[in-house]
């Protein structure tokens, strides 16, 4: 069993990322960004990817990265989830990077690690690990087809497109990208159409795509953990200071019990998210099981935490001028991203040879 406690390096990394996000991405700035047409916060991305060097954490040093592991990347994901930061970190620095690492591709990794380019794996955001069904045809070095609901598709410089015979890199300028109305406006979706787009094959078969989605689901659990913890922290702070009938509303036993239950669920979520990140970092054969457990639990916990945050903030929690709806929308979108909790429970049953009924 790996040591799931945070190391000193991980705690220092968390402190640096949180300080930057508190400065450059307070919830008021995130909310204002949802009303703009830009697909992501470019200035914030430059700070996270370039200034802090987070984009290249899992990339080896000889390829221009930091030579760290997915454990450190998971810490960054916790902080980005806590801030509902509108940056393409999950899409580019996790999923696309994992695909290129699995493929042994060197040409693109350096620019991704430096944050100079953004790559996106062109699959629907709801695609679970191991269930990719390519909708694009490859012929004579070109790709033709359509992909719906790609997360951060509008932000991409490079599209990594799965086809029947492998994974291809396509210049995003050669694709038609159409914005989709997204529930979570801090991570926008796009439909992508390719019509004879020039493409370069970077991997044969589907192993690189499966590895990318599995790693992405592991890191998504850490994002959900960070979001859930932020919701709990904000809610506890609010009920301590909100008075009703001459006493803090947090002093009422009914709310105490609900918050205690939520704390317990988040503590359990931290354990399974950290284990999934640790398995991804070490290449442990238990990774598929760890990911299925983490997603089956963390998805529901993040959503519950966001719902409680809205409700316990009372009337103000339902207003646009409060931060609660940002967390609720991200939690809801994450709950169907890379497979729903039910899909992961079904996958877990198959992995451990449990009967389906």
mmCIF file of N, CA and C in Angstrom, residues 90-207:
data_model
loop_
_atom_site.group_PDB
_atom_site.id
_atom_site.type_symbol
_atom_site.label_atom_id
_atom_site.label_comp_id
_atom_site.label_asym_id
_atom_site.label_seq_id
_atom_site.Cartn_x
_atom_site.Cartn_y
_atom_site.Cartn_z
ATOM 1 N N UNK A 90 -7.088 19.945 -17.170
ATOM 2 C CA UNK A 90 -7.496 18.539 -17.260
ATOM 3 C C UNK A 90 -7.379 18.044 -18.700
ATOM 4 N N UNK A 91 -7.847 18.848 -19.640
ATOM 5 C CA UNK A 91 -7.848 18.421 -21.035
ATOM 6 C C UNK A 91 -6.436 18.287 -21.594
ATOM 7 N N UNK A 92 -5.589 19.301 -21.364
ATOM 8 C CA UNK A 92 -4.275 19.335 -22.003
ATOM 9 C C UNK A 92 -3.174 18.716 -21.152
ATOM 10 N N UNK A 93 -3.061 19.153 -19.895
ATOM 11 C CA UNK A 93 -1.943 18.735 -19.050
ATOM 12 C C UNK A 93 -2.147 17.375 -18.413
ATOM 13 N N UNK A 94 -3.361 16.858 -18.501
ATOM 14 C CA UNK A 94 -3.631 15.524 -17.951
ATOM 15 C C UNK A 94 -3.966 14.546 -19.073
ATOM 16 N N UNK A 95 -5.125 14.707 -19.694
ATOM 17 C CA UNK A 95 -5.602 13.677 -20.628
ATOM 18 C C UNK A 95 -4.743 13.629 -21.887
ATOM 19 N N UNK A 96 -4.539 14.778 -22.542
ATOM 20 C CA UNK A 96 -3.726 14.784 -23.767
ATOM 21 C C UNK A 96 -2.281 14.401 -23.467
ATOM 22 N N UNK A 97 -1.750 14.915 -22.378
ATOM 23 C CA UNK A 97 -0.371 14.579 -22.002
ATOM 24 C C UNK A 97 -0.228 13.094 -21.714
ATOM 25 N N UNK A 98 -1.200 12.515 -21.016
ATOM 26 C CA UNK A 98 -1.154 11.074 -20.734
ATOM 27 C C UNK A 98 -1.206 10.261 -22.019
ATOM 28 N N UNK A 99 -2.004 10.708 -22.992
ATOM 29 C CA UNK A 99 -2.079 10.003 -24.275
ATOM 30 C C UNK A 99 -0.739 10.033 -24.987
ATOM 31 N N UNK A 100 -0.081 11.192 -24.995
ATOM 32 C CA UNK A 100 1.205 11.319 -25.682
ATOM 33 C C UNK A 100 2.307 10.549 -24.958
ATOM 34 N N UNK A 101 2.262 10.545 -23.629
ATOM 35 C CA UNK A 101 3.237 9.759 -22.870
ATOM 36 C C UNK A 101 3.072 8.270 -23.159
ATOM 37 N N UNK A 102 1.825 7.806 -23.201
ATOM 38 C CA UNK A 102 1.568 6.394 -23.493
ATOM 39 C C UNK A 102 1.977 6.039 -24.914
ATOM 40 N N UNK A 103 1.852 7.013 -25.826
ATOM 41 C CA UNK A 103 2.198 6.772 -27.224
ATOM 42 C C UNK A 103 3.697 6.877 -27.482
ATOM 43 N N UNK A 104 4.456 7.418 -26.519
ATOM 44 C CA UNK A 104 5.879 7.635 -26.728
ATOM 45 C C UNK A 104 6.158 8.792 -27.672
ATOM 46 N N UNK A 105 5.208 9.704 -27.799
ATOM 47 C CA UNK A 105 5.325 10.862 -28.687
ATOM 48 C C UNK A 105 6.162 11.949 -28.025
ATOM 49 N N UNK A 106 7.195 12.433 -28.707
ATOM 50 C CA UNK A 106 8.091 13.419 -28.125
ATOM 51 C C UNK A 106 7.905 14.810 -28.723
ATOM 52 N N UNK A 107 7.422 14.882 -29.946
ATOM 53 C CA UNK A 107 7.390 16.155 -30.670
ATOM 54 C C UNK A 107 6.481 17.180 -30.004
ATOM 55 N N UNK A 108 5.324 16.745 -29.512
ATOM 56 C CA UNK A 108 4.350 17.670 -28.945
ATOM 57 C C UNK A 108 4.520 17.896 -27.444
ATOM 58 N N UNK A 109 5.119 16.933 -26.751
ATOM 59 C CA UNK A 109 5.137 16.985 -25.289
ATOM 60 C C UNK A 109 5.850 18.218 -24.745
ATOM 61 N N UNK A 110 6.949 18.615 -25.389
ATOM 62 C CA UNK A 110 7.699 19.758 -24.898
ATOM 63 C C UNK A 110 6.885 21.038 -24.891
ATOM 64 N N UNK A 111 6.150 21.279 -25.976
ATOM 65 C CA UNK A 111 5.347 22.502 -26.053
ATOM 66 C C UNK A 111 4.158 22.449 -25.097
ATOM 67 N N UNK A 112 3.604 21.258 -24.866
ATOM 68 C CA UNK A 112 2.519 21.122 -23.891
ATOM 69 C C UNK A 112 3.044 21.342 -22.480
ATOM 70 N N UNK A 113 4.221 20.780 -22.186
ATOM 71 C CA UNK A 113 4.797 20.907 -20.856
ATOM 72 C C UNK A 113 5.117 22.362 -20.518
ATOM 73 N N UNK A 114 5.489 23.133 -21.533
ATOM 74 C CA UNK A 114 5.803 24.545 -21.313
ATOM 75 C C UNK A 114 4.566 25.422 -21.295
ATOM 76 N N UNK A 115 3.417 24.851 -21.620
ATOM 77 C CA UNK A 115 2.189 25.631 -21.683
ATOM 78 C C UNK A 115 2.099 26.493 -22.917
ATOM 79 N N UNK A 116 2.969 26.232 -23.903
ATOM 80 C CA UNK A 116 2.974 27.031 -25.124
ATOM 81 C C UNK A 116 1.854 26.630 -26.075
ATOM 82 N N UNK A 117 1.445 25.374 -26.000
ATOM 83 C CA UNK A 117 0.360 24.885 -26.834
ATOM 84 C C UNK A 117 -0.608 24.111 -25.955
ATOM 85 N N UNK A 118 -1.839 24.027 -26.409
ATOM 86 C CA UNK A 118 -2.888 23.293 -25.707
ATOM 87 C C UNK A 118 -3.357 22.159 -26.617
ATOM 88 N N UNK A 119 -3.348 20.960 -26.100
ATOM 89 C CA UNK A 119 -3.836 19.804 -26.852
ATOM 90 C C UNK A 119 -5.051 19.227 -26.156
ATOM 91 N N UNK A 120 -5.961 18.703 -26.941
ATOM 92 C CA UNK A 120 -7.204 18.133 -26.404
ATOM 93 C C UNK A 120 -7.470 16.801 -27.086
ATOM 94 N N UNK A 121 -7.784 15.782 -26.295
ATOM 95 C CA UNK A 121 -8.194 14.499 -26.843
ATOM 96 C C UNK A 121 -9.633 14.636 -27.333
ATOM 97 N N UNK A 122 -9.834 14.467 -28.621
ATOM 98 C CA UNK A 122 -11.146 14.733 -29.225
ATOM 99 C C UNK A 122 -12.072 13.532 -29.068
ATOM 100 N N UNK A 123 -12.623 13.406 -27.874
ATOM 101 C CA UNK A 123 -13.662 12.420 -27.588
ATOM 102 C C UNK A 123 -14.734 13.144 -26.780
ATOM 103 N N UNK A 124 -15.978 12.685 -26.824
ATOM 104 C CA UNK A 124 -17.006 13.294 -25.978
ATOM 105 C C UNK A 124 -16.575 13.262 -24.516
ATOM 106 N N UNK A 125 -16.832 14.340 -23.788
ATOM 107 C CA UNK A 125 -16.372 14.448 -22.408
ATOM 108 C C UNK A 125 -16.986 13.378 -21.513
ATOM 109 N N UNK A 126 -18.096 12.807 -21.915
ATOM 110 C CA UNK A 126 -18.753 11.782 -21.104
ATOM 111 C C UNK A 126 -18.169 10.388 -21.322
ATOM 112 N N UNK A 127 -17.173 10.240 -22.191
ATOM 113 C CA UNK A 127 -16.637 8.924 -22.541
ATOM 114 C C UNK A 127 -15.926 8.266 -21.358
ATOM 115 N N UNK A 128 -16.366 7.085 -20.922
ATOM 116 C CA UNK A 128 -15.675 6.390 -19.832
ATOM 117 C C UNK A 128 -14.401 5.724 -20.349
ATOM 118 N N UNK A 129 -13.435 5.449 -19.479
ATOM 119 C CA UNK A 129 -12.247 4.696 -19.892
ATOM 120 C C UNK A 129 -12.630 3.334 -20.470
ATOM 121 N N UNK A 130 -12.020 2.989 -21.556
ATOM 122 C CA UNK A 130 -12.258 1.680 -22.151
ATOM 123 C C UNK A 130 -13.475 1.574 -23.025
ATOM 124 N N UNK A 131 -14.194 2.691 -23.260
ATOM 125 C CA UNK A 131 -15.410 2.621 -24.071
ATOM 126 C C UNK A 131 -15.382 3.621 -25.229
ATOM 127 N N UNK A 132 -14.211 3.803 -25.840
ATOM 128 C CA UNK A 132 -14.078 4.741 -26.949
ATOM 129 C C UNK A 132 -14.605 4.105 -28.228
ATOM 130 N N UNK A 133 -15.479 4.813 -28.913
ATOM 131 C CA UNK A 133 -16.017 4.359 -30.198
ATOM 132 C C UNK A 133 -15.709 5.439 -31.231
ATOM 133 N N UNK A 134 -14.588 5.322 -31.972
ATOM 134 C CA UNK A 134 -14.197 6.372 -32.912
ATOM 135 C C UNK A 134 -15.286 6.662 -33.946
ATOM 136 N N UNK A 135 -15.517 7.935 -34.177
ATOM 137 C CA UNK A 135 -16.503 8.366 -35.177
ATOM 138 C C UNK A 135 -15.826 9.062 -36.342
ATOM 139 N N UNK A 136 -14.510 8.931 -36.416
ATOM 140 C CA UNK A 136 -13.723 9.598 -37.450
ATOM 141 C C UNK A 136 -13.025 8.542 -38.312
ATOM 142 N N UNK A 137 -13.008 8.789 -39.616
ATOM 143 C CA UNK A 137 -12.371 7.865 -40.560
ATOM 144 C C UNK A 137 -11.038 8.441 -41.015
ATOM 145 N N UNK A 138 -10.034 7.558 -41.106
ATOM 146 C CA UNK A 138 -8.713 7.957 -41.589
ATOM 147 C C UNK A 138 -8.498 7.405 -42.987
ATOM 148 N N UNK A 139 -7.974 8.250 -43.884
ATOM 149 C CA UNK A 139 -7.688 7.823 -45.256
ATOM 150 C C UNK A 139 -6.635 8.738 -45.865
ATOM 151 N N UNK A 140 -5.523 8.130 -46.309
ATOM 152 C CA UNK A 140 -4.470 8.872 -47.017
ATOM 153 C C UNK A 140 -3.962 10.077 -46.236
ATOM 154 N N UNK A 141 -3.747 9.885 -44.935
ATOM 155 C CA UNK A 141 -3.197 10.960 -44.130
ATOM 156 C C UNK A 141 -4.161 12.070 -43.796
ATOM 157 N N UNK A 142 -5.460 11.827 -43.949
ATOM 158 C CA UNK A 142 -6.473 12.829 -43.594
ATOM 159 C C UNK A 142 -7.551 12.178 -42.728
ATOM 160 N N UNK A 143 -8.309 13.013 -42.041
ATOM 161 C CA UNK A 143 -9.392 12.540 -41.181
ATOM 162 C C UNK A 143 -10.693 13.220 -41.560
ATOM 163 N N UNK A 144 -11.773 12.425 -41.502
ATOM 164 C CA UNK A 144 -13.105 12.957 -41.784
ATOM 165 C C UNK A 144 -14.082 12.380 -40.766
ATOM 166 N N UNK A 145 -14.894 13.251 -40.183
ATOM 167 C CA UNK A 145 -15.890 12.798 -39.226
ATOM 168 C C UNK A 145 -16.222 13.890 -38.233
ATOM 169 N N UNK A 146 -17.086 13.556 -37.280
ATOM 170 C CA UNK A 146 -17.535 14.529 -36.293
ATOM 171 C C UNK A 146 -17.440 13.940 -34.886
ATOM 172 N N UNK A 147 -17.128 14.814 -33.929
ATOM 173 C CA UNK A 147 -17.078 14.434 -32.515
ATOM 174 C C UNK A 147 -17.879 15.463 -31.733
ATOM 175 N N UNK A 148 -18.797 15.004 -30.913
ATOM 176 C CA UNK A 148 -19.678 15.912 -30.160
ATOM 177 C C UNK A 148 -19.214 16.055 -28.718
ATOM 178 N N UNK A 149 -19.390 17.260 -28.175
ATOM 179 C CA UNK A 149 -19.195 17.484 -26.751
ATOM 180 C C UNK A 149 -17.784 17.293 -26.249
ATOM 181 N N UNK A 150 -16.806 17.921 -26.914
ATOM 182 C CA UNK A 150 -15.404 17.804 -26.515
ATOM 183 C C UNK A 150 -15.068 18.923 -25.528
ATOM 184 N N UNK A 151 -14.603 18.563 -24.347
ATOM 185 C CA UNK A 151 -14.275 19.562 -23.329
ATOM 186 C C UNK A 151 -13.052 20.371 -23.747
ATOM 187 N N UNK A 152 -13.163 21.691 -23.648
ATOM 188 C CA UNK A 152 -12.091 22.625 -23.997
ATOM 189 C C UNK A 152 -11.667 22.506 -25.456
ATOM 190 N N UNK A 153 -12.576 22.025 -26.292
ATOM 191 C CA UNK A 153 -12.273 21.916 -27.708
ATOM 192 C C UNK A 153 -11.989 23.258 -28.362
ATOM 193 N N UNK A 154 -12.624 24.313 -27.861
ATOM 194 C CA UNK A 154 -12.405 25.647 -28.430
ATOM 195 C C UNK A 154 -11.048 26.208 -28.041
ATOM 196 N N UNK A 155 -10.464 25.694 -26.969
ATOM 197 C CA UNK A 155 -9.182 26.204 -26.497
ATOM 198 C C UNK A 155 -7.995 25.543 -27.181
ATOM 199 N N UNK A 156 -8.218 24.454 -27.894
ATOM 200 C CA UNK A 156 -7.127 23.616 -28.383
ATOM 201 C C UNK A 156 -6.354 24.240 -29.540
ATOM 202 N N UNK A 157 -5.043 24.021 -29.508
ATOM 203 C CA UNK A 157 -4.187 24.293 -30.661
ATOM 204 C C UNK A 157 -3.994 23.017 -31.472
ATOM 205 N N UNK A 158 -4.013 21.879 -30.781
ATOM 206 C CA UNK A 158 -3.830 20.569 -31.404
ATOM 207 C C UNK A 158 -4.936 19.644 -30.924
ATOM 208 N N UNK A 159 -5.511 18.908 -31.856
ATOM 209 C CA UNK A 159 -6.517 17.910 -31.520
ATOM 210 C C UNK A 159 -5.903 16.520 -31.670
ATOM 211 N N UNK A 160 -6.057 15.696 -30.648
ATOM 212 C CA UNK A 160 -5.648 14.296 -30.716
ATOM 213 C C UNK A 160 -6.911 13.487 -30.991
ATOM 214 N N UNK A 161 -6.991 12.950 -32.196
ATOM 215 C CA UNK A 161 -8.245 12.369 -32.666
ATOM 216 C C UNK A 161 -8.112 10.851 -32.802
ATOM 217 N N UNK A 162 -8.928 10.078 -32.071
ATOM 218 C CA UNK A 162 -8.911 8.621 -32.236
ATOM 219 C C UNK A 162 -9.621 8.211 -33.533
ATOM 220 N N UNK A 163 -9.020 7.282 -34.239
ATOM 221 C CA UNK A 163 -9.645 6.645 -35.399
ATOM 222 C C UNK A 163 -9.510 5.139 -35.207
ATOM 223 N N UNK A 164 -10.052 4.388 -36.129
ATOM 224 C CA UNK A 164 -10.064 2.931 -35.954
ATOM 225 C C UNK A 164 -8.664 2.338 -35.878
ATOM 226 N N UNK A 165 -7.704 2.945 -36.562
ATOM 227 C CA UNK A 165 -6.354 2.367 -36.629
ATOM 228 C C UNK A 165 -5.338 3.087 -35.743
ATOM 229 N N UNK A 166 -5.787 4.026 -34.909
ATOM 230 C CA UNK A 166 -4.828 4.685 -34.031
ATOM 231 C C UNK A 166 -5.235 6.088 -33.652
ATOM 232 N N UNK A 167 -4.279 6.798 -33.091
ATOM 233 C CA UNK A 167 -4.493 8.168 -32.612
ATOM 234 C C UNK A 167 -3.735 9.133 -33.507
ATOM 235 N N UNK A 168 -4.420 10.191 -33.940
ATOM 236 C CA UNK A 168 -3.848 11.152 -34.878
ATOM 237 C C UNK A 168 -3.795 12.546 -34.263
ATOM 238 N N UNK A 169 -2.756 13.301 -34.651
ATOM 239 C CA UNK A 169 -2.645 14.709 -34.265
ATOM 240 C C UNK A 169 -3.080 15.575 -35.433
ATOM 241 N N UNK A 170 -3.967 16.525 -35.146
ATOM 242 C CA UNK A 170 -4.520 17.411 -36.171
ATOM 243 C C UNK A 170 -4.386 18.851 -35.688
ATOM 244 N N UNK A 171 -3.958 19.733 -36.563
ATOM 245 C CA UNK A 171 -3.941 21.160 -36.235
ATOM 246 C C UNK A 171 -5.383 21.615 -36.062
ATOM 247 N N UNK A 172 -5.670 22.237 -34.916
ATOM 248 C CA UNK A 172 -7.042 22.652 -34.632
ATOM 249 C C UNK A 172 -7.582 23.630 -35.665
ATOM 250 N N UNK A 173 -6.689 24.354 -36.334
ATOM 251 C CA UNK A 173 -7.126 25.302 -37.360
ATOM 252 C C UNK A 173 -7.726 24.594 -38.563
ATOM 253 N N UNK A 174 -7.445 23.303 -38.724
ATOM 254 C CA UNK A 174 -7.979 22.536 -39.853
ATOM 255 C C UNK A 174 -9.315 21.874 -39.517
ATOM 256 N N UNK A 175 -9.840 22.145 -38.332
ATOM 257 C CA UNK A 175 -11.133 21.589 -37.915
ATOM 258 C C UNK A 175 -12.154 22.706 -37.787
ATOM 259 N N UNK A 176 -13.412 22.328 -37.935
ATOM 260 C CA UNK A 176 -14.509 23.268 -37.668
ATOM 261 C C UNK A 176 -15.003 23.006 -36.258
ATOM 262 N N UNK A 177 -14.931 24.036 -35.422
ATOM 263 C CA UNK A 177 -15.312 23.889 -34.017
ATOM 264 C C UNK A 177 -16.506 24.786 -33.719
ATOM 265 N N UNK A 178 -17.524 24.184 -33.136
ATOM 266 C CA UNK A 178 -18.760 24.911 -32.844
ATOM 267 C C UNK A 178 -19.031 24.870 -31.348
ATOM 268 N N UNK A 179 -19.202 26.050 -30.763
ATOM 269 C CA UNK A 179 -19.461 26.127 -29.325
ATOM 270 C C UNK A 179 -20.794 25.470 -28.988
ATOM 271 N N UNK A 180 -20.809 24.759 -27.867
ATOM 272 C CA UNK A 180 -22.013 24.103 -27.359
ATOM 273 C C UNK A 180 -22.420 24.800 -26.060
ATOM 274 N N UNK A 181 -23.706 25.013 -25.891
ATOM 275 C CA UNK A 181 -24.175 25.580 -24.628
ATOM 276 C C UNK A 181 -23.854 24.600 -23.497
ATOM 277 N N UNK A 182 -23.017 25.033 -22.590
ATOM 278 C CA UNK A 182 -22.511 24.148 -21.545
ATOM 279 C C UNK A 182 -23.089 24.528 -20.187
ATOM 280 N N UNK A 183 -23.438 23.528 -19.395
ATOM 281 C CA UNK A 183 -23.903 23.791 -18.036
ATOM 282 C C UNK A 183 -22.806 24.472 -17.232
ATOM 283 N N UNK A 184 -21.595 23.942 -17.324
ATOM 284 C CA UNK A 184 -20.450 24.503 -16.616
ATOM 285 C C UNK A 184 -19.691 25.415 -17.567
ATOM 286 N N UNK A 185 -19.887 26.718 -17.425
ATOM 287 C CA UNK A 185 -19.245 27.670 -18.328
ATOM 288 C C UNK A 185 -17.778 27.913 -17.987
ATOM 289 N N UNK A 186 -17.263 27.262 -16.942
ATOM 290 C CA UNK A 186 -15.838 27.340 -16.649
ATOM 291 C C UNK A 186 -15.064 26.236 -17.379
ATOM 292 N N UNK A 187 -15.774 25.293 -17.981
ATOM 293 C CA UNK A 187 -15.150 24.264 -18.825
ATOM 294 C C UNK A 187 -16.110 24.016 -19.987
ATOM 295 N N UNK A 188 -15.880 24.710 -21.069
ATOM 296 C CA UNK A 188 -16.858 24.734 -22.158
ATOM 297 C C UNK A 188 -16.661 23.573 -23.132
ATOM 298 N N UNK A 189 -17.758 23.158 -23.721
ATOM 299 C CA UNK A 189 -17.760 22.054 -24.675
ATOM 300 C C UNK A 189 -17.850 22.586 -26.101
ATOM 301 N N UNK A 190 -17.418 21.760 -27.035
ATOM 302 C CA UNK A 190 -17.495 22.129 -28.447
ATOM 303 C C UNK A 190 -17.720 20.885 -29.284
ATOM 304 N N UNK A 191 -18.456 21.046 -30.375
ATOM 305 C CA UNK A 191 -18.576 19.997 -31.387
ATOM 306 C C UNK A 191 -17.490 20.226 -32.428
ATOM 307 N N UNK A 192 -16.862 19.145 -32.865
ATOM 308 C CA UNK A 192 -15.740 19.239 -33.796
ATOM 309 C C UNK A 192 -16.069 18.460 -35.062
ATOM 310 N N UNK A 193 -15.832 19.087 -36.211
ATOM 311 C CA UNK A 193 -16.053 18.445 -37.511
ATOM 312 C C UNK A 193 -14.753 18.485 -38.308
ATOM 313 N N UNK A 194 -14.397 17.352 -38.886
ATOM 314 C CA UNK A 194 -13.206 17.239 -39.720
ATOM 315 C C UNK A 194 -13.626 16.815 -41.123
ATOM 316 N N UNK A 195 -13.073 17.481 -42.115
ATOM 317 C CA UNK A 195 -13.399 17.151 -43.503
ATOM 318 C C UNK A 195 -12.116 17.128 -44.314
ATOM 319 N N UNK A 196 -11.494 15.952 -44.350
ATOM 320 C CA UNK A 196 -10.228 15.819 -45.056
ATOM 321 C C UNK A 196 -9.104 16.589 -44.402
ATOM 322 N N UNK A 197 -9.115 16.676 -43.063
ATOM 323 C CA UNK A 197 -8.091 17.429 -42.347
ATOM 324 C C UNK A 197 -6.768 16.669 -42.339
ATOM 325 N N UNK A 198 -5.658 17.322 -42.699
ATOM 326 C CA UNK A 198 -4.345 16.663 -42.634
ATOM 327 C C UNK A 198 -4.056 16.174 -41.221
ATOM 328 N N UNK A 199 -3.526 14.963 -41.119
ATOM 329 C CA UNK A 199 -3.314 14.372 -39.801
ATOM 330 C C UNK A 199 -2.028 13.560 -39.782
ATOM 331 N N UNK A 200 -1.425 13.468 -38.599
ATOM 332 C CA UNK A 200 -0.215 12.667 -38.395
ATOM 333 C C UNK A 200 -0.499 11.632 -37.314
ATOM 334 N N UNK A 201 -0.262 10.374 -37.634
ATOM 335 C CA UNK A 201 -0.539 9.332 -36.648
ATOM 336 C C UNK A 201 0.552 9.322 -35.583
ATOM 337 N N UNK A 202 0.124 9.372 -34.315
ATOM 338 C CA UNK A 202 1.081 9.388 -33.214
ATOM 339 C C UNK A 202 1.066 8.085 -32.426
ATOM 340 N N UNK A 203 0.062 7.256 -32.633
ATOM 341 C CA UNK A 203 0.002 5.968 -31.932
ATOM 342 C C UNK A 203 -0.883 5.015 -32.707
ATOM 343 N N UNK A 204 -0.530 3.736 -32.694
ATOM 344 C CA UNK A 204 -1.359 2.707 -33.308
ATOM 345 C C UNK A 204 -2.291 2.109 -32.263
ATOM 346 N N UNK A 205 -3.457 1.632 -32.729
ATOM 347 C CA UNK A 205 -4.406 1.008 -31.819
ATOM 348 C C UNK A 205 -5.024 2.003 -30.855
ATOM 349 N N UNK A 206 -5.647 1.461 -29.802
ATOM 350 C CA UNK A 206 -6.371 2.316 -28.868
ATOM 351 C C UNK A 206 -5.798 2.373 -27.470
ATOM 352 N N UNK A 207 -4.594 1.799 -27.268
ATOM 353 C CA UNK A 207 -4.037 1.740 -25.913
ATOM 354 C C UNK A 207 -3.760 3.132 -25.345
#
